[in-house]
Coordinates of C-alpha atoms in Angstrom, one line a residue:
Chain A
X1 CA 99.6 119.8 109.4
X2 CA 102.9 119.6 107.4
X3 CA 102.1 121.4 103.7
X4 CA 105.1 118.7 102.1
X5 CA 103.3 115.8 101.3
X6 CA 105.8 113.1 100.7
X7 CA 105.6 110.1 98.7
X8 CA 105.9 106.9 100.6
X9 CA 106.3 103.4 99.4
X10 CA 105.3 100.3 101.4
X11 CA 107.2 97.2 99.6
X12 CA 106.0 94.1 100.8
X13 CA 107.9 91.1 99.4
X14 CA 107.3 87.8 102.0
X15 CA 104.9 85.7 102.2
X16 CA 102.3 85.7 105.1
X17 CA 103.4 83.1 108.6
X18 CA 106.6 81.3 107.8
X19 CA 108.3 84.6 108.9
X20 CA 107.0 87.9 110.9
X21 CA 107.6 90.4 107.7
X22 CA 104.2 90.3 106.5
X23 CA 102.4 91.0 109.6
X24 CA 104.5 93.7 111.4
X25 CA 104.7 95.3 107.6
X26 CA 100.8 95.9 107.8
X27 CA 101.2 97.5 111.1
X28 CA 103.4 100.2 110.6
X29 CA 101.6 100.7 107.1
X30 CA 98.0 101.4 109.3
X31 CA 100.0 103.8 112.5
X32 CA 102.3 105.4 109.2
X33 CA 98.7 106.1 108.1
X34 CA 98.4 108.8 110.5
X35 CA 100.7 111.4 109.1
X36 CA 98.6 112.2 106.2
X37 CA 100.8 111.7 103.5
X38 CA 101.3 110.1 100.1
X39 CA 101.0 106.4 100.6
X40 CA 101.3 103.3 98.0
X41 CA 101.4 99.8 99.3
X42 CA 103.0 97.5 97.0
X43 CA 103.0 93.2 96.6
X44 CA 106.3 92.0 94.9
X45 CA 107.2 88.3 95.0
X46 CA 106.0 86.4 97.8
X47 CA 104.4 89.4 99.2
X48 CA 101.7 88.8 96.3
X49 CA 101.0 85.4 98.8
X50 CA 99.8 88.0 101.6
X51 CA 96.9 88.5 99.9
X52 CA 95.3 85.5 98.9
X53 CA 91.6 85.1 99.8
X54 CA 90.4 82.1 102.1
X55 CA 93.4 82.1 104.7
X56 CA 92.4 79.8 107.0
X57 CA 95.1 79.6 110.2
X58 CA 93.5 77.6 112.7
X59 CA 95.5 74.1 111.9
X60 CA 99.0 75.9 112.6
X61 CA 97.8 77.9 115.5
X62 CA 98.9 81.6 114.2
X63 CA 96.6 84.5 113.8
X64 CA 94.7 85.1 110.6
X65 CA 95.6 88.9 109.4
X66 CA 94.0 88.5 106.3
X67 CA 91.3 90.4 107.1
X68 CA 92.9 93.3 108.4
X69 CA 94.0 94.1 104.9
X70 CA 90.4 95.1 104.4
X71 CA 91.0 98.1 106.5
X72 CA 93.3 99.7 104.4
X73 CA 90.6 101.7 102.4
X74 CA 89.3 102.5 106.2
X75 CA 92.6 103.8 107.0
X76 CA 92.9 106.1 103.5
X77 CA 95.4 104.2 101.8
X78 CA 93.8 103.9 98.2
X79 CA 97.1 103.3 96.0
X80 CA 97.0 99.2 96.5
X81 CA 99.4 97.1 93.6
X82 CA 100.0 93.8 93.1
X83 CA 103.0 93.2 90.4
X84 CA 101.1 90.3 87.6
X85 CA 104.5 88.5 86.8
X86 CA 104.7 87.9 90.4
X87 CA 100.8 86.4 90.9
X88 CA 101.7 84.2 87.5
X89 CA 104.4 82.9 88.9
X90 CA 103.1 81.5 91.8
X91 CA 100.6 79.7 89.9
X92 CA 97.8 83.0 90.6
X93 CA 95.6 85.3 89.2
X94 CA 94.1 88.4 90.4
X95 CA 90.4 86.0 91.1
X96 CA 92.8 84.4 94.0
X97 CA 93.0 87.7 96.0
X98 CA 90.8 89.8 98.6
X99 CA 89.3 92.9 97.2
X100 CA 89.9 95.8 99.4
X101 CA 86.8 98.3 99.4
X102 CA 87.3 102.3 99.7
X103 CA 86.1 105.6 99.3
X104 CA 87.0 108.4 96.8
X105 CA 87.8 111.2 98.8
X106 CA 86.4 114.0 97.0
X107 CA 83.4 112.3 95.6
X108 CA 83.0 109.7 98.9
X109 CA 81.4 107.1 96.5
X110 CA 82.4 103.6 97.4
X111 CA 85.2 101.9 95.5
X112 CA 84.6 98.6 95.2
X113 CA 88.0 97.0 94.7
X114 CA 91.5 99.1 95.3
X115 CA 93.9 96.3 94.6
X116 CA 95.2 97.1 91.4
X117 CA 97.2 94.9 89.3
X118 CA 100.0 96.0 87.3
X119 CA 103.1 95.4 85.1
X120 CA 106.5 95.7 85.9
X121 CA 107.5 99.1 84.2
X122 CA 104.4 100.3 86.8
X123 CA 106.8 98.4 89.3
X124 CA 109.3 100.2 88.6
X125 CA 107.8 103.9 88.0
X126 CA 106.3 103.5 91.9
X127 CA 109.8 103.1 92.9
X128 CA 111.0 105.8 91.0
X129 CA 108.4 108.2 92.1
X130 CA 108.8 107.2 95.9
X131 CA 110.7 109.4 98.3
X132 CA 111.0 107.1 100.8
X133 CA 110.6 103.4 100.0
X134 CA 110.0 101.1 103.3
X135 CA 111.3 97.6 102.3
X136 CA 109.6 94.6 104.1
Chain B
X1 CA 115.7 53.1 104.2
X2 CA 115.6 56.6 102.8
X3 CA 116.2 60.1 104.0
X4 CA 113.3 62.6 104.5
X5 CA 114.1 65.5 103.1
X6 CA 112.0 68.9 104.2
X7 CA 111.4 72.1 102.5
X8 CA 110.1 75.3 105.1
X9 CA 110.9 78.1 102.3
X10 CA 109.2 79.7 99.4
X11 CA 110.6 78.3 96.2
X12 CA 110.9 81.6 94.7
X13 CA 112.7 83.2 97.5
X14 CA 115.1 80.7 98.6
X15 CA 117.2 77.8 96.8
X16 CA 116.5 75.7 99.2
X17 CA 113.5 73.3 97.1
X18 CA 116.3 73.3 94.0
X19 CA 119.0 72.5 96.1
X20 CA 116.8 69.1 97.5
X21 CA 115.5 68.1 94.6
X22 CA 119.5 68.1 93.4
X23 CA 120.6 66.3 96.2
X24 CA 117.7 64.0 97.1
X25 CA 118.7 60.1 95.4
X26 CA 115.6 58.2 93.6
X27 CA 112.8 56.6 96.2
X28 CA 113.9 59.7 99.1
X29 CA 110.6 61.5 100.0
X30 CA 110.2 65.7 100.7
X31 CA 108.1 66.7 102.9
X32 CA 106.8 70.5 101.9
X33 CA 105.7 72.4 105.0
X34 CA 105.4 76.9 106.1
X35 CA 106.6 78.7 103.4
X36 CA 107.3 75.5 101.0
X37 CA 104.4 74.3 100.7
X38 CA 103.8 77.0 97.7
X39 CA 105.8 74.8 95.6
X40 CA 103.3 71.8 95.4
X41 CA 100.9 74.3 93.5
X42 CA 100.1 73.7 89.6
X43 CA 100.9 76.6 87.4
X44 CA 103.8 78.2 89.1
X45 CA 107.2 78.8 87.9
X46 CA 108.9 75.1 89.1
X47 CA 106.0 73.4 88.6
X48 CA 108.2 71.2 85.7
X49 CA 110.7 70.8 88.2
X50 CA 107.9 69.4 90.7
X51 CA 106.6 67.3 87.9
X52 CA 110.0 65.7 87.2
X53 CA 111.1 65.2 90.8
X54 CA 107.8 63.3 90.9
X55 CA 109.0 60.2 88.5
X56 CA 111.4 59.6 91.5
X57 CA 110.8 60.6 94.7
X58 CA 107.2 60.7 96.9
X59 CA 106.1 64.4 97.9
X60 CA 103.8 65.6 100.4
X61 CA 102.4 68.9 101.6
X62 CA 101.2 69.7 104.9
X63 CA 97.1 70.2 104.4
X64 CA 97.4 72.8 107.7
X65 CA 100.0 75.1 105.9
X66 CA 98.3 75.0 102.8
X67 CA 95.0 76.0 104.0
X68 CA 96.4 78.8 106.7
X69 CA 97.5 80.3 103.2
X70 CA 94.1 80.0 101.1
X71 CA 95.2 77.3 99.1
X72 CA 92.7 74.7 98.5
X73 CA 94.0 70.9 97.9
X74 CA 92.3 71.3 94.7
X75 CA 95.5 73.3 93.2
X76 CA 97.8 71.0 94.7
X77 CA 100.0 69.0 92.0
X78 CA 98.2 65.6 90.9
X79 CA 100.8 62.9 92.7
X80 CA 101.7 65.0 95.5
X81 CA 99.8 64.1 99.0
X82 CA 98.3 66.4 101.4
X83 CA 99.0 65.0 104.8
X84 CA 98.9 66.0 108.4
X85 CA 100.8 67.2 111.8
X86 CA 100.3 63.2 112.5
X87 CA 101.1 61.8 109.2
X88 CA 104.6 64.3 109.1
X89 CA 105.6 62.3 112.2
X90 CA 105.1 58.6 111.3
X91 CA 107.2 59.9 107.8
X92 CA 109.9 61.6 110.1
X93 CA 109.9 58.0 112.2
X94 CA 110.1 55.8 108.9
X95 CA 112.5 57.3 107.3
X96 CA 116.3 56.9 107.7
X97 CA 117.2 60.1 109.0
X98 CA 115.3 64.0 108.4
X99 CA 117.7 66.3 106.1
X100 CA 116.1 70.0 107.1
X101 CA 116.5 72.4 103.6
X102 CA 116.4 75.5 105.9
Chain C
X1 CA 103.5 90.6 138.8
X2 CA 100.6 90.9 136.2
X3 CA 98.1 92.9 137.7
X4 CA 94.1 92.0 137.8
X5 CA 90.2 93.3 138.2
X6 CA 87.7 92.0 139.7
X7 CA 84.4 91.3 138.5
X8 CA 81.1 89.5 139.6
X9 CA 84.1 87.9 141.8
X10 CA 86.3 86.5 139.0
X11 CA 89.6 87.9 138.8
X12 CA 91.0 89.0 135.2
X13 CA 94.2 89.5 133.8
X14 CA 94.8 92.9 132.3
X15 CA 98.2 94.2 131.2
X16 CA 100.7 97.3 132.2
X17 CA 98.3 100.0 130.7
X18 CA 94.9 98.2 131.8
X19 CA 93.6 96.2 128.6
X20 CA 92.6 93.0 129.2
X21 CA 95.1 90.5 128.4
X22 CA 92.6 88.0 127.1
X23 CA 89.9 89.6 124.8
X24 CA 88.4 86.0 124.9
X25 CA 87.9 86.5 128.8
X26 CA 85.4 89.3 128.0
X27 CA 82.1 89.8 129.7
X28 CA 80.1 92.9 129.3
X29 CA 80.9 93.2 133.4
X30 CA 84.3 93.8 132.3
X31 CA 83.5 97.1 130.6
X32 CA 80.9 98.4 133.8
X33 CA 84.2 97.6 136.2
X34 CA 86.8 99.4 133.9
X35 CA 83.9 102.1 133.4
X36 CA 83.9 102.5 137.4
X37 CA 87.3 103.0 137.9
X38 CA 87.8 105.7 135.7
X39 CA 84.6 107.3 137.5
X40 CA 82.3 106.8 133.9
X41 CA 78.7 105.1 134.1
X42 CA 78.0 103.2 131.0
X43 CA 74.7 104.1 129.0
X44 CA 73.0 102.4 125.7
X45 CA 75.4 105.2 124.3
X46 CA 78.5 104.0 125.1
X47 CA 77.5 100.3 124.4
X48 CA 76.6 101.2 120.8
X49 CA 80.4 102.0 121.0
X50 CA 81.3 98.9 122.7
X51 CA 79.9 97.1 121.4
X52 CA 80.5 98.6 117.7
X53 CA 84.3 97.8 118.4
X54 CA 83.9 94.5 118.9
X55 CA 82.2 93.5 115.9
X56 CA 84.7 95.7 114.3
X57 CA 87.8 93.4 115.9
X58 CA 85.7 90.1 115.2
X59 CA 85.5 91.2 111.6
X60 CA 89.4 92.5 110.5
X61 CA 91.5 91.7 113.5
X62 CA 92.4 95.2 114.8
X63 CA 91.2 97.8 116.8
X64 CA 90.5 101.1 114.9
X65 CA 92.4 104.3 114.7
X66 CA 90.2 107.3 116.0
X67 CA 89.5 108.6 112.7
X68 CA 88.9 105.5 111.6
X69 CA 86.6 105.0 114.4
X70 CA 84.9 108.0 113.9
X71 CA 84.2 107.8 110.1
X72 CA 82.9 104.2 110.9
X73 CA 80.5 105.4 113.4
X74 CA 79.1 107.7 111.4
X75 CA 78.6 105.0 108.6
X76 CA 77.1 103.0 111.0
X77 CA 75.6 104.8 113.8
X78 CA 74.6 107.9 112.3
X79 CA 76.3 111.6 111.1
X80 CA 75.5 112.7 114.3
X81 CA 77.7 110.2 115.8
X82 CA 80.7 110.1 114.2
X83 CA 82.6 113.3 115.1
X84 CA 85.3 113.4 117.9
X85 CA 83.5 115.3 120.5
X86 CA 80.1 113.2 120.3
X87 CA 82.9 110.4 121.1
X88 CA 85.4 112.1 123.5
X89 CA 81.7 113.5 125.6
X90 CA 81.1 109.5 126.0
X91 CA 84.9 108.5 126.3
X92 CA 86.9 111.5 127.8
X93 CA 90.3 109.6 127.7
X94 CA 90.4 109.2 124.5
X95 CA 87.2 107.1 122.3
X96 CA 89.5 104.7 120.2
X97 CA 91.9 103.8 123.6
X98 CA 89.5 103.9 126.3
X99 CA 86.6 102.0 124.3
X100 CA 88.8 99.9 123.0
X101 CA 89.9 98.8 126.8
X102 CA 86.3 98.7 127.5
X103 CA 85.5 96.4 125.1
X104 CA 88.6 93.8 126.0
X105 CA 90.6 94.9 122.9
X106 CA 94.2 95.6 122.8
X107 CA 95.3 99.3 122.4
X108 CA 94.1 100.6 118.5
X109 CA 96.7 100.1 115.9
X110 CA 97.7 103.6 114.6
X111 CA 97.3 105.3 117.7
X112 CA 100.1 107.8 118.4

């Protein structure tokens, strides 16, 4: 195993169905999840859309991701942020989306709820503090 | 007769909602479908534009779009209607002619 | 030319690699024919699997990672089953891809 650990940021900014970003963004966040390294998964703009609670695809046909966003505590990824002027924006709050469960790794107690909301000098700190940022 | 106009992008992503709403003369109706159908919500940042178009044109939303999103027609705009695959057709057949905001 | 198995006399579709094309199609029979071919014979141990997997795909959509297979079984199943070579002694080509063809899922997301 590598000893660098880099920092990688996941920037998800579309909203789920009326285009393919959202869904093949969650894929290569779960196989990048393999190489063990620093990994924050951010919802900017639309992207805050992705993970609204109570998605319900049937009537249009499509296939219903949502809960595959569950997995990310599954797959290690515990660093989970939603931006808050985004979700106001859209009419939102942070009661509309999923909670994603997890596990602390050194303690493995259960976390109930990763997704963490947060203002946009947070925003902009992740970005900062990113070595490679992967923009969807 | 009036002209259709639809909306099948995210108000906050596109101009494609401001851009109708310019262009579309009093008594036209939108039809709000995929990714516009986030602009018939209350609360959000054009809801005042949504309000005002309102007083002068007929909106709809597409119930099937909505709900594939987790929106419930409960935060849907008082004024706009929710409609269906079948209801978007007999508005598409009514209606002058369809102007697609892509 | 899509190629096919054969089971209880019904023909399947499966695709280049040998996952089902359908996982809707599914039958348990599905998993003792696939078993066969790669010379395994299913016991209530590899059904916990299977069967494990596919209550893990009806739930969030995907199939599992191994080590997210593994940490999941152990949840589940028991500490004494969720390691890699409890799996790979039931599975030998692999628990996460071969299972997951088993059970009529497509190949595991993060698999590399």
């Amino acid at each position: 195993m590598s000893e660098i650990v880099k920092k990688f940021l996941y920037l998800n900014r579309r909203a789920p169905y009326g285009s393919i970003h959202a869904w093949e963004a969650l894929e290569v966040v779960l196989i990048g999840a393999a190489f063990d390294q620093d990994v924050s998964v951010l919802f900017l703009d639309d992207g805050v859309c992705q993970l609204i609670k109570g998605q319900d695809t049937k009537g249009i046909g499509m296939k219903n991701f949502s809960p595959t966003y569950r997995t990310l505590g599954d797959y290690d990824i515990r660093k989970i942020y939603v931006d808050r002027v985004s979700l106001e924006r859209r009419g939102l709050t942070p009661d509309d989306l999923i909670e994603i469960a997890g596990e602390d790794p050194e303690t493995e107690e259960e976390i109930e709820n990763l997704v963490e909301v947060i203002d946009r000098a947070r925003v902009s700190a992740l970005m900062n503090e990113s070595d490679a940022i992967f923009s969807f | 007769m009036a002209i259709l106009h639809t909306v099948n992008q995210s108000p906050f992503e596109r101009n494609s909602l401001e851009s109708c709403l310019t262009f579309a003369t009093d008594g036209a109706a939108v039809m709000l479908f995929e990714n516009g159908v986030y602009a018939a919500l209350s609360g959000t940042g054009v809801e005042n534009q949504m309000m005002q178009a309102l007083g002068r044109l007929r909106i709809y939303v597409l119930g099937p779009d909505l709900r594939a999103r987790g929106l419930t027609e409960g935060r849907v705009i008082p004024g706009i209607s929710v409609v269906d695959y079948a209801d978007f057709v007999d508005l598409a057949v009514e209606h002058q002619a369809v102007q697609s905001w892509l | 030319m899509a190629n096919t198995i054969e089971v209880d006399g019904k023909q399947f579709t499966v695709d280049e690699e040998g996952y089902l094309a359908d996982l809707n199609d599914w039958v348990p029979g599905v998993a003792t024919v696939m078993a066969g071919q790669d010379n395994l014979e299913l016991t209530s141990e590899h059904w916990d699997i299977i069967n494990f997997l596919r209550e893990y795909y009806a739930e969030y959509q995907i199939a599992p990672a191994v080590r997210v297979l593994t940490k999941a079984v152990g949840k589940q199943l028991g500490k004494d089953k969720g390691n890699s070579k409890y799996l790979y002694s039931l599975f030998p080509y692999g628990p996460a891809k071969q299972a997951c063809r088993f059970a009529g899922l497509p190949k595991p997301t993060g698999c590399v």
